[in-house]
CSV table of C-alpha atoms in Angstrom, one decimal:
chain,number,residue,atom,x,y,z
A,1,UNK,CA,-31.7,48.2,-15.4
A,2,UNK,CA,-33.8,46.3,-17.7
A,3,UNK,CA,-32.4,44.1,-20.4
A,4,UNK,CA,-33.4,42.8,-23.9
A,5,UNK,CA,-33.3,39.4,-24.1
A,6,UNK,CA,-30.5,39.9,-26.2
A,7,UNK,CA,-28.5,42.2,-24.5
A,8,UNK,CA,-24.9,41.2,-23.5
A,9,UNK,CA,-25.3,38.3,-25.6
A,10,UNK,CA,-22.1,38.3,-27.5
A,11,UNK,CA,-20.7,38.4,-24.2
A,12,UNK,CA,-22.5,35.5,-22.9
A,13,UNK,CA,-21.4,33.2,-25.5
A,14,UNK,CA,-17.5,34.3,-25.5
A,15,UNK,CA,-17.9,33.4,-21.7
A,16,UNK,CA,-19.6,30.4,-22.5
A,17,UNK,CA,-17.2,28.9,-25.0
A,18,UNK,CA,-14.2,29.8,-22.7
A,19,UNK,CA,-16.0,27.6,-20.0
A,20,UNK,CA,-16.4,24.8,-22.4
A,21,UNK,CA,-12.9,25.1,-23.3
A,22,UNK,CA,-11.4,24.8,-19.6
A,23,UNK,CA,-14.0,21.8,-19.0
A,24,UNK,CA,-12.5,20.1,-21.8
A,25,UNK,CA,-8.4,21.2,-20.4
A,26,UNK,CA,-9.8,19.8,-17.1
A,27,UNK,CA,-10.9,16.6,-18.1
A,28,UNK,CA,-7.6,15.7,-20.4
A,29,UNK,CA,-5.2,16.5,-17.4
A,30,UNK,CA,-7.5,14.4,-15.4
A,31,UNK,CA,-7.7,11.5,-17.4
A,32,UNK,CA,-3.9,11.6,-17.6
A,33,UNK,CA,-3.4,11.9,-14.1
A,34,UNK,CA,-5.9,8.3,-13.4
A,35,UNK,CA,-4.3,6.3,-15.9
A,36,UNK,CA,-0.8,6.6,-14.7
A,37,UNK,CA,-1.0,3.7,-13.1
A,38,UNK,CA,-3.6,1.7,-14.0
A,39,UNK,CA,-3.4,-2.5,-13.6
A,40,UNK,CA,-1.5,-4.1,-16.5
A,41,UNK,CA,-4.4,-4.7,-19.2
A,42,UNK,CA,-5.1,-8.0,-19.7
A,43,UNK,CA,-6.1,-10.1,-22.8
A,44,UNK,CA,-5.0,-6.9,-24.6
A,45,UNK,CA,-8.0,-5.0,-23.7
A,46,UNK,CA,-7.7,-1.8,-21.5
A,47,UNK,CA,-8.9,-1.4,-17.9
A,48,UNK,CA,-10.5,1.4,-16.8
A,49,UNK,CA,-11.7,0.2,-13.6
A,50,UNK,CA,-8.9,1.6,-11.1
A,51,UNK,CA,-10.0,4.3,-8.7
A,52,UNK,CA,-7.6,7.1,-7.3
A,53,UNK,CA,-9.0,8.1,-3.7
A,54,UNK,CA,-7.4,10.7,-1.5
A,55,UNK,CA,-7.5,9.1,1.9
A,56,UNK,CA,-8.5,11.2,4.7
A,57,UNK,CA,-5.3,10.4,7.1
A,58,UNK,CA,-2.4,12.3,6.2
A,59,UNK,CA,0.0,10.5,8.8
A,60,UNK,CA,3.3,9.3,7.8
A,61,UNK,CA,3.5,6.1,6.7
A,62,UNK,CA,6.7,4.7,9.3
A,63,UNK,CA,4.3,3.6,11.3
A,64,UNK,CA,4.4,6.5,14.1
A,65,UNK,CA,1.6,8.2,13.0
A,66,UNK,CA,-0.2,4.9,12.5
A,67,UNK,CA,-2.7,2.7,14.7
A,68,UNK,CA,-5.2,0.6,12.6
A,69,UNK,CA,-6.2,-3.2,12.8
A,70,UNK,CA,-8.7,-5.7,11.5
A,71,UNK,CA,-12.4,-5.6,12.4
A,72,UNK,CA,-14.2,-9.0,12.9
A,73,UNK,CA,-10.5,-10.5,14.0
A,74,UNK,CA,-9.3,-12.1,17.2
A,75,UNK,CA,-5.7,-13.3,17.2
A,76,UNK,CA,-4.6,-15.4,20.0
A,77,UNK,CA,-1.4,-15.3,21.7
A,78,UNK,CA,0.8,-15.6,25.3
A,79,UNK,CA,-0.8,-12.1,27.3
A,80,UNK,CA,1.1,-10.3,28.4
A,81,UNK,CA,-1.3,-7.7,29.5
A,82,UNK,CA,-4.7,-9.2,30.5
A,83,UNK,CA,-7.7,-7.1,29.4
A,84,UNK,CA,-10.0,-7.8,32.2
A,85,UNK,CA,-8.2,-5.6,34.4
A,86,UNK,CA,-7.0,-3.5,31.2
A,87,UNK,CA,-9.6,-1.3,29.8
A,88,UNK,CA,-9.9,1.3,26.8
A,89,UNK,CA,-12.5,3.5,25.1
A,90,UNK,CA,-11.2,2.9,21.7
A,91,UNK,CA,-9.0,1.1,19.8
A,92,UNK,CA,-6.3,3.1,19.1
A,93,UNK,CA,-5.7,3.3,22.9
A,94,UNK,CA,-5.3,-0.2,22.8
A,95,UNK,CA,-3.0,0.1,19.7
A,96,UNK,CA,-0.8,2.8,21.2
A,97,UNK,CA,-0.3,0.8,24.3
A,98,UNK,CA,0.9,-2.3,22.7
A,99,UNK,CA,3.4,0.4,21.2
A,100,UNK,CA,4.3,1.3,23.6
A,101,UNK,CA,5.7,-1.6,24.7
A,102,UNK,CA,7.7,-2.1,21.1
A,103,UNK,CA,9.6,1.2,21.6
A,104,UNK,CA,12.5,-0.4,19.2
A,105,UNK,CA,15.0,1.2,22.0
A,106,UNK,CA,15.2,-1.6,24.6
A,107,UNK,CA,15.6,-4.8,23.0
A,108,UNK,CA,12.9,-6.8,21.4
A,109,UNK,CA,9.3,-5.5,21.8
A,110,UNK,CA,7.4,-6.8,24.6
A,111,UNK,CA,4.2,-6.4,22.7
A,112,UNK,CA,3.6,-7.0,19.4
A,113,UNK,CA,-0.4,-8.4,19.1
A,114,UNK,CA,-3.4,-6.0,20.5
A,115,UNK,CA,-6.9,-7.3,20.4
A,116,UNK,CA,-10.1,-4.7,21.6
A,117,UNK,CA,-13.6,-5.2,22.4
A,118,UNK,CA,-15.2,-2.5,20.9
A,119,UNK,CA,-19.1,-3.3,20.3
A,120,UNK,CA,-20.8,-2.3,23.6
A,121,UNK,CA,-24.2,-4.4,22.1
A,122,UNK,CA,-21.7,-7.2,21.4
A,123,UNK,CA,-19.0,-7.5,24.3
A,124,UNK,CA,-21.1,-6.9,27.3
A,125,UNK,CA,-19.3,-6.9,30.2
A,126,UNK,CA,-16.1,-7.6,27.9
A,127,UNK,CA,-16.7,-3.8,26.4
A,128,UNK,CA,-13.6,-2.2,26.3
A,129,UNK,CA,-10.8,-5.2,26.9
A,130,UNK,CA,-7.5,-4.7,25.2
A,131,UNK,CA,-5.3,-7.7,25.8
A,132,UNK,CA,-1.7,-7.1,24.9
A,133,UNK,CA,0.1,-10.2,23.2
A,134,UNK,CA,3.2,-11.5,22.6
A,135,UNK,CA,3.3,-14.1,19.3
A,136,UNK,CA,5.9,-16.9,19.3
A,137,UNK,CA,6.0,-16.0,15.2
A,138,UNK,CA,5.0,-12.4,14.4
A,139,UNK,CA,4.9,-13.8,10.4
A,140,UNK,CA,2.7,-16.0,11.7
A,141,UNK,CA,0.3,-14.6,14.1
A,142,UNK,CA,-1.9,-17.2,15.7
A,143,UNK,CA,-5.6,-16.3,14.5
A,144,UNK,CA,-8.4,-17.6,16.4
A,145,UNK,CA,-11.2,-16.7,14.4
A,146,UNK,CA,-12.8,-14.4,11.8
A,147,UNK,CA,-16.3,-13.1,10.2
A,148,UNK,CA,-18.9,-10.6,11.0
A,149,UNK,CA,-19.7,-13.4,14.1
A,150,UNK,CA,-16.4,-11.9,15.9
A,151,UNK,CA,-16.8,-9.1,18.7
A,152,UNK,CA,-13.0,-8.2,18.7
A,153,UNK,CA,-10.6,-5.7,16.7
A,154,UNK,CA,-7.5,-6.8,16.2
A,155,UNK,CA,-3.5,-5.8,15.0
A,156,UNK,CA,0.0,-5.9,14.7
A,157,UNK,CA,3.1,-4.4,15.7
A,158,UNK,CA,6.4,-4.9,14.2
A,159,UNK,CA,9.3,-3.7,16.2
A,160,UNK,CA,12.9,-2.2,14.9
A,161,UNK,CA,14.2,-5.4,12.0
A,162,UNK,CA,11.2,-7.1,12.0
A,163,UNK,CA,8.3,-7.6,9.5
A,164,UNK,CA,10.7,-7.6,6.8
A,165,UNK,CA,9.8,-9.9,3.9
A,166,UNK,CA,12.1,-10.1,0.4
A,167,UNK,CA,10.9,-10.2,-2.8
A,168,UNK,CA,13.3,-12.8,-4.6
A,169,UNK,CA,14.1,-12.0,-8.3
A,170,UNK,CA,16.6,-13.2,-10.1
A,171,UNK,CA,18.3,-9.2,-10.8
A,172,UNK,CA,18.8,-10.1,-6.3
A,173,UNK,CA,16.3,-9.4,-3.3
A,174,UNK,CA,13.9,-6.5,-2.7
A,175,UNK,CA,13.7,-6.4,1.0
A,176,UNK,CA,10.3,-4.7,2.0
A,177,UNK,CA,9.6,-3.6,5.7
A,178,UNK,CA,6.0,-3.8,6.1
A,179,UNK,CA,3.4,-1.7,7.3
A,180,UNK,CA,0.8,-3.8,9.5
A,181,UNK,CA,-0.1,-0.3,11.8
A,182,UNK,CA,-1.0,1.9,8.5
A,183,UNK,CA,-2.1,-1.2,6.0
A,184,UNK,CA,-3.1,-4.1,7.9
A,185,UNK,CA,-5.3,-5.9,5.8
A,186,UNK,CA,-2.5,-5.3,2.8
A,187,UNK,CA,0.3,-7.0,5.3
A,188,UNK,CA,-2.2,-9.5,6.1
A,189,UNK,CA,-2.4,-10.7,3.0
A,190,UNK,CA,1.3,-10.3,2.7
A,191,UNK,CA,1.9,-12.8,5.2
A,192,UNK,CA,-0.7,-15.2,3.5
A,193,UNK,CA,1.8,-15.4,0.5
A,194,UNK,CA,4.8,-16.8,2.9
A,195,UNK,CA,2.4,-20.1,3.7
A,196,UNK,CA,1.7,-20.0,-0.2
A,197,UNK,CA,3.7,-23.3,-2.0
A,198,UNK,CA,4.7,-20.8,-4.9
A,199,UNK,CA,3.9,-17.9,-6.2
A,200,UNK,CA,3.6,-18.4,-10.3
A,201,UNK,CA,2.2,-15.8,-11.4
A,202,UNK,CA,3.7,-13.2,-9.4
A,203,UNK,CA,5.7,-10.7,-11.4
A,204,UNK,CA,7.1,-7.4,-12.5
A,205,UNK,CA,6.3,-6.7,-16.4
A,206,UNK,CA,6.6,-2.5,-16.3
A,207,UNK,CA,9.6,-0.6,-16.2
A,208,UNK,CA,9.5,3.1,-15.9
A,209,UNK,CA,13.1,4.7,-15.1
A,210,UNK,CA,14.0,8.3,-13.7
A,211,UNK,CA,15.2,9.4,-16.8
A,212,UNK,CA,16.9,13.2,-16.1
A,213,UNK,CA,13.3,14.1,-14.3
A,214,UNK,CA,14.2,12.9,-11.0
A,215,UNK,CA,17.9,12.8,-9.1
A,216,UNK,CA,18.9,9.2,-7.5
A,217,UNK,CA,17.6,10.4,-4.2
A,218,UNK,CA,14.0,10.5,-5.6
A,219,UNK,CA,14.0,14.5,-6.0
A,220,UNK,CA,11.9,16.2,-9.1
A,221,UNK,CA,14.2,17.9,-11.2
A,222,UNK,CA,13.0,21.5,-11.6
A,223,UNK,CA,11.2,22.5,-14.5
A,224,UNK,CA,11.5,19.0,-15.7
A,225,UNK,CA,8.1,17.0,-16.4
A,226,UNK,CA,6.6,14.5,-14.6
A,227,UNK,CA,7.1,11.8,-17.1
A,228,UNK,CA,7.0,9.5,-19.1
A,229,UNK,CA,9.2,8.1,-17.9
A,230,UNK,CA,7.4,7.9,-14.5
A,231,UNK,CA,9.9,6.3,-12.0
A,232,UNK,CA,8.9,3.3,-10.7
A,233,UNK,CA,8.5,-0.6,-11.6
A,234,UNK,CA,4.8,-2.1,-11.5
A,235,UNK,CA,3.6,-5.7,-11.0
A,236,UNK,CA,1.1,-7.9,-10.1
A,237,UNK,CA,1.5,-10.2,-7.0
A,238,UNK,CA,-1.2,-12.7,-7.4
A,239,UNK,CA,-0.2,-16.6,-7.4
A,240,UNK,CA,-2.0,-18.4,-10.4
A,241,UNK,CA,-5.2,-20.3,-9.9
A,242,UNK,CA,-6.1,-17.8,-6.3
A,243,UNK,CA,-9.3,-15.6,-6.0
A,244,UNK,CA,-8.1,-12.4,-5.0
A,245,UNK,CA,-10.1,-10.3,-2.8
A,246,UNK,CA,-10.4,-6.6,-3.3
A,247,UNK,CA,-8.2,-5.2,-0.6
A,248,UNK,CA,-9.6,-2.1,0.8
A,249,UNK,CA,-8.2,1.3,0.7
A,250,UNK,CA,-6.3,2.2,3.7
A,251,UNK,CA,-3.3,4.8,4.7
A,252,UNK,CA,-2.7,6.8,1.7
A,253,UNK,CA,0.6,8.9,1.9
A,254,UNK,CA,2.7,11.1,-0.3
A,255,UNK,CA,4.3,8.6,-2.6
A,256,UNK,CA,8.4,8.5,-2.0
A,257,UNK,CA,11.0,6.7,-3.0
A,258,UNK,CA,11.0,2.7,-1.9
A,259,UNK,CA,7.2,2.8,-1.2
A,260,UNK,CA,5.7,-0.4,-2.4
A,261,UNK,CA,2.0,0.5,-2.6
A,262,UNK,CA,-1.2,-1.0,-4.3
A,263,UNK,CA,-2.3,0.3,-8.0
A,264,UNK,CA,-6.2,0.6,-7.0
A,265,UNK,CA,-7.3,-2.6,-4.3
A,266,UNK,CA,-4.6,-4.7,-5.8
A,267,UNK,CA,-3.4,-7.3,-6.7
A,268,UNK,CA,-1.6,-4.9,-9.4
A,269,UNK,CA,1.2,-3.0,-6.9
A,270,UNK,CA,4.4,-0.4,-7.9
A,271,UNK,CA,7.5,0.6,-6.3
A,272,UNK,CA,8.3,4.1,-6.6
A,273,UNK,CA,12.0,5.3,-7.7
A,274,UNK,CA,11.7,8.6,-6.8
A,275,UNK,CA,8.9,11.0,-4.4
A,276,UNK,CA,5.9,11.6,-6.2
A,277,UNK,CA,4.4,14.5,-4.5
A,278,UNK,CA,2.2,15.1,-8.1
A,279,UNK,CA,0.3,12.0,-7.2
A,280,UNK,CA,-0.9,13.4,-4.5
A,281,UNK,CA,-2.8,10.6,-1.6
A,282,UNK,CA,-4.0,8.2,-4.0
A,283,UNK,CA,-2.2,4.9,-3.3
A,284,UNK,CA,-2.2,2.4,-0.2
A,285,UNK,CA,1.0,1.9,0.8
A,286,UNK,CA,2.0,-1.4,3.0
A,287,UNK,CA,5.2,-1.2,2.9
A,288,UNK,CA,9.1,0.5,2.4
A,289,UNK,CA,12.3,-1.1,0.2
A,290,UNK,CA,15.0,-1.0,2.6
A,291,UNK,CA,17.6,2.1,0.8
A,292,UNK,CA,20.0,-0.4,0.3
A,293,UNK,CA,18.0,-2.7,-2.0
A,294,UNK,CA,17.1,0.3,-4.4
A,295,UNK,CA,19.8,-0.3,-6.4
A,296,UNK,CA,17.5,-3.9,-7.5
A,297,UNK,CA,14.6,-1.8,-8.3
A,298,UNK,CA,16.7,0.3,-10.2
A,299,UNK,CA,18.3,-2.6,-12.0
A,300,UNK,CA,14.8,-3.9,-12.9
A,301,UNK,CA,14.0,-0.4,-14.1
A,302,UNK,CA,16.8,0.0,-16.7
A,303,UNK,CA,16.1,-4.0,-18.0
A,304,UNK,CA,14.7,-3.9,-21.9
A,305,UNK,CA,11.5,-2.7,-22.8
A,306,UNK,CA,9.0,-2.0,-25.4
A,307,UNK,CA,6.4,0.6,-25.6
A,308,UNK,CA,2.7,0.4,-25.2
A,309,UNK,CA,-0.2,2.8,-24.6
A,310,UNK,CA,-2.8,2.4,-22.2
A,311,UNK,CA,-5.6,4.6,-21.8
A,312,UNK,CA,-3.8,7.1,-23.9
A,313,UNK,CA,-0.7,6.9,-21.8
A,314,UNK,CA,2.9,5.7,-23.2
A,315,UNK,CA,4.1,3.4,-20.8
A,316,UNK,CA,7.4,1.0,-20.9
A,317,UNK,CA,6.2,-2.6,-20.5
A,318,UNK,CA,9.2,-5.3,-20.3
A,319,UNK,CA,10.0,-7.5,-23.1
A,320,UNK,CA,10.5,-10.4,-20.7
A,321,UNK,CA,9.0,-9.8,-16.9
A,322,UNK,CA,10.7,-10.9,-14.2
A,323,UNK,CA,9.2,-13.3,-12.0
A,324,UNK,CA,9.3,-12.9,-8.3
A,325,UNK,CA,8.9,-14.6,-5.0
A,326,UNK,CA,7.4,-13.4,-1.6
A,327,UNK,CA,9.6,-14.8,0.9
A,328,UNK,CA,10.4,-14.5,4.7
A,329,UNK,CA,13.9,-12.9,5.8
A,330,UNK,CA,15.3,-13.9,9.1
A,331,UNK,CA,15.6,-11.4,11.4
A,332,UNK,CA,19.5,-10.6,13.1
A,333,UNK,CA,18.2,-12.8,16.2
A,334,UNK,CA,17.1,-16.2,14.1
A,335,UNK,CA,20.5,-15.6,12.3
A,336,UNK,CA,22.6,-15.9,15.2
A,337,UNK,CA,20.5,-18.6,16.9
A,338,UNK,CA,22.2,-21.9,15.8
A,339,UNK,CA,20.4,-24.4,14.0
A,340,UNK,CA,18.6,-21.4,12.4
């Protein structure tokens, strides 16, 4: 049927103002949601800059569901499987191999270093290697060579007590397990901070506790919000005077309790204090507080603070932050090894 121009038009604009009025709802609950955990601002001035990506692998972030490495990166090592007679299509073949042989269920892994040849232009007749390694230091991989030059792929494996590194404060030690299958350029750089001389600089200054929101096994409280306080402690682990490079974003899980994950590409990181399902997959996470150390972070999380706001959010920032140090843990075999 034909209209007048001005038919309906009363309502068109009750239609148009509700619109309007969810666009607007839409935007404050997302502006909330991406400043939760933004980077400390520095120089008093707020930073908008960090992004909240979903990532799209939803795998578990133990490590099972895992198989990633570093393009551009050969790491040397004793073979223990020689890729000239051992060929794959792709490099999580090669990955899954190597774990293979790191079951965790008969002794110390076998395997813990895989390097692929995945360029057919580039390798040649090397297209497809995977060489299995075995490093004499796992916290210290033995790295040949890296840059766009480089024709291999490579990763690491950490069987069942290793990869654990401790984050020394002076409220006792966080021990972290690390991630190097689901976040290997975050472990990477990880590692790099053991061969650092100090790490000044590196610190916790936010302190968010569970409140009555969440239970001390991490579980949301029903009907309760989702903060403030938002359960978790957030730092920066940058040493003074080093360039940081943007790390980029890898496995992004559901957010639970003990995850120690990046706020954006770093160097700002959090530990979570409870499971953070409302966050959705928006955080690389490298690495897992053993359960036993989360009484520390829980310690850090009820130290005195004072209130700030950043980007319209209330946050708890620490009167004093707590300085911290990324150090290596012996594993139960160096312990009993005498000398060690």
């Amino acid at each position: 049927m034909p209209r007048r121009l001005n038919d309906g038009g009363r309502g068109r604009l009750t239609a148009t103002a509700l619109l309007f009025i969810g666009l607007i709802s839409f935007l404050i609950v997302y502006a909330v949601f991406f400043t939760l955990l933004r980077p400390r601002p520095r120089d008093h001035t707020l930073d908008s800059a960090v992004r909240l990506t979903d990532s799209r692998d939803r795998d578990r972030v133990d490590g099972g569901g895992c198989c990633r490495g570093v393009a551009n990166l050969e790491l040397w090592g004793p073979a223990v499987k020689w890729g000239t007679d051992f060929k794959f299509d792709s490099p999580d073949e090669c990955c899954k191999a190597c774990k293979a042989m790191c079951s965790g269920n008969d002794g110390p892994c076998l395997c813990d270093t895989w390097v692929f040849c995945g360029n057919k232009e580039a390798c040649g007749s090397k297209f497809g290697e995977c060489w299995l390694k075995k490093q004499n230091d796992v916290l210290v991989p033995d790295r040949q060579e890296g840059g766009q030059k480089v024709m291999w792929t490579s990763g690491l494996i950490f069987g069942q007590g290793q990869g654990i590194v401790g984050f020394e404060t002076e409220h006792g030690v966080l021990h972290v397990k690390l991630h190097p299958e689901c976040a290997p350029h975050s472990v990477y750089y990880i590692l790099s901070l053991l061969t650092q001389r100090h790490c000044a600089g590196c610190q916790f200054h936010r302190a968010e506790n569970r409140g009555s929101y969440w239970d001390s096994e991490g579980n949301h409280v029903t009907n309760a919000p989702y903060g403030p306080p938002y359960a978790m402690i957030q730092g920066i682990l940058q040493p003074e005077g080093n360039i940081f490079t943007p790390i980029p974003t890898e496995h992004c899980p559901t957010i639970s309790r003990g995850s120690v994950a990046w706020v954006g590409s770093g160097p700002e990181f959090f530990i979570s204090l409870a499971n953070h399902h409302e966050w959705k997959q928006s955080y690389t996470v490298f690495g897992s507080v053993l359960p036993e150390d989360m009484d520390v972070a829980e310690r850090i999380a009820g130290l005195p603070t004072v209130a700030d706001v950043w980007n319209s959010v209330n946050v708890s920032v620490l009167e004093k932050p707590v300085s911290l140090t990324v150090r290596r843990m012996k594993s139960g075999k160096e312990q009993a090894e005498p000398g060690s």
